Tab-separated table of C-alpha atoms in Angstrom:
chain	number	residue	atom	x	y	z
A	181	MET	CA	-66.019	-12.480	5.959
A	182	ASN	CA	-67.061	-16.114	5.535
A	183	PHE	CA	-64.000	-16.661	3.302
A	184	ILE	CA	-61.650	-15.479	6.055
A	185	ILE	CA	-63.332	-17.712	8.638
A	186	TRP	CA	-63.043	-20.636	6.187
A	187	LEU	CA	-59.293	-20.007	5.768
A	188	VAL	CA	-58.661	-19.631	9.502
A	189	ILE	CA	-60.584	-22.768	10.467
A	190	GLY	CA	-58.952	-24.705	7.607
A	191	GLY	CA	-55.549	-23.574	8.857
A	192	VAL	CA	-56.285	-24.579	12.426
A	193	LEU	CA	-57.604	-27.991	11.371
A	194	GLY	CA	-54.585	-28.543	9.102
A	195	TRP	CA	-52.237	-27.504	11.890
A	196	LEU	CA	-53.888	-29.857	14.393
A	197	ALA	CA	-53.794	-32.700	11.865
A	198	SER	CA	-50.093	-32.048	11.216
A	199	ILE	CA	-49.412	-32.211	14.960
A	200	ILE	CA	-51.265	-35.544	15.199
A	201	MET	CA	-49.377	-36.928	12.183
A	202	ARG	CA	-46.033	-35.438	13.357
A	203	THR	CA	-45.442	-33.414	10.179
A	204	ASP	CA	-45.747	-30.006	11.813
A	205	ALA	CA	-42.023	-29.200	11.608
A	206	GLN	CA	-42.065	-29.756	7.826
A	207	GLN	CA	-45.088	-27.595	7.065
A	208	GLY	CA	-45.614	-23.885	7.129
A	209	MET	CA	-48.766	-21.891	7.690
A	210	PHE	CA	-49.755	-21.949	4.003
A	211	LEU	CA	-49.472	-25.723	3.758
A	212	ASN	CA	-51.518	-26.132	6.946
A	213	VAL	CA	-54.349	-24.133	5.350
A	214	VAL	CA	-54.120	-26.207	2.173
A	215	VAL	CA	-54.146	-29.480	4.139
A	216	GLY	CA	-57.141	-28.339	6.176
A	217	ILE	CA	-59.184	-27.299	3.138
A	218	ILE	CA	-58.301	-30.273	0.926
A	219	GLY	CA	-58.810	-32.568	3.914
A	220	ALA	CA	-62.277	-31.073	4.318
A	221	VAL	CA	-63.002	-31.863	0.662
A	222	LEU	CA	-61.781	-35.422	1.161
A	223	GLY	CA	-63.812	-35.793	4.336
A	224	GLY	CA	-66.824	-34.326	2.576
A	225	LEU	CA	-66.606	-36.875	-0.213
A	226	VAL	CA	-66.053	-39.913	1.991
A	227	LEU	CA	-67.249	-39.297	5.546
A	228	ALA	CA	-69.971	-36.633	5.349
A	229	PRO	CA	-72.510	-38.807	3.490
A	230	MET	CA	-72.094	-41.567	6.082
A	231	ILE	CA	-72.542	-39.211	9.019
A	232	GLY	CA	-75.071	-36.917	7.394
A	233	SER	CA	-73.225	-33.680	8.035
A	234	GLY	CA	-71.475	-31.066	5.971
A	235	THR	CA	-67.917	-29.790	6.014
A	236	ILE	CA	-66.298	-26.406	6.476
A	237	ASN	CA	-66.292	-26.076	2.689
A	238	ASP	CA	-70.103	-26.015	2.791
A	239	GLY	CA	-70.073	-23.128	5.258
A	240	ASP	CA	-71.225	-25.454	8.042
A	241	TYR	CA	-69.181	-24.866	11.189
A	242	SER	CA	-70.937	-27.321	13.502
A	243	LEU	CA	-69.048	-29.780	15.670
A	244	ALA	CA	-69.834	-32.662	13.295
A	245	SER	CA	-68.553	-30.770	10.248
A	246	LEU	CA	-65.380	-29.757	12.074
A	247	GLY	CA	-64.814	-33.396	13.029
A	248	VAL	CA	-65.374	-34.601	9.460
A	249	SER	CA	-62.979	-31.963	8.121
A	250	PHE	CA	-60.380	-32.814	10.779
A	251	VAL	CA	-60.502	-36.544	10.055
A	252	GLY	CA	-60.264	-35.778	6.340
A	253	ALA	CA	-57.111	-33.726	6.963
A	254	ILE	CA	-55.568	-36.574	8.991
A	255	VAL	CA	-56.380	-39.068	6.228
A	256	LEU	CA	-54.869	-36.715	3.638
A	257	LEU	CA	-51.620	-36.437	5.595
A	258	ALA	CA	-51.513	-40.223	6.060
A	259	ILE	CA	-51.900	-40.714	2.296
A	260	VAL	CA	-49.157	-38.154	1.566
A	261	ASN	CA	-46.834	-39.814	4.101
A	262	LEU	CA	-47.565	-43.220	2.603
A	263	LEU	CA	-46.825	-42.053	-0.937
A	264	PHE	CA	-43.684	-40.037	-0.260
A	265	ARG	CA	-42.135	-41.869	2.678
A	266	GLY	CA	-43.444	-45.379	2.192
A	267	ARG	CA	-45.225	-45.513	5.560
A	268	ALA	CA	-48.037	-43.814	7.390
A	269	ARG	CA	-47.031	-42.434	10.768
């Protein structure tokens, strides 16, 4: 059950990040889940130690961990936009 919750929250965070970065029309549901989960890994490596919280990948679904995972997803989309389009939106 925890795996399903992890996928759903990762998808929602990836979807919200794609709306913020204006890449929602280019992504499907699967890519939103991938962006949310990989963004949570990125946020966990960079932001979580500074804040002192976990991420959704740790099974921590607190407000701080959701924020770290969300910011990680936004940073991931900015990096992808920078690499493939030459600019971050």
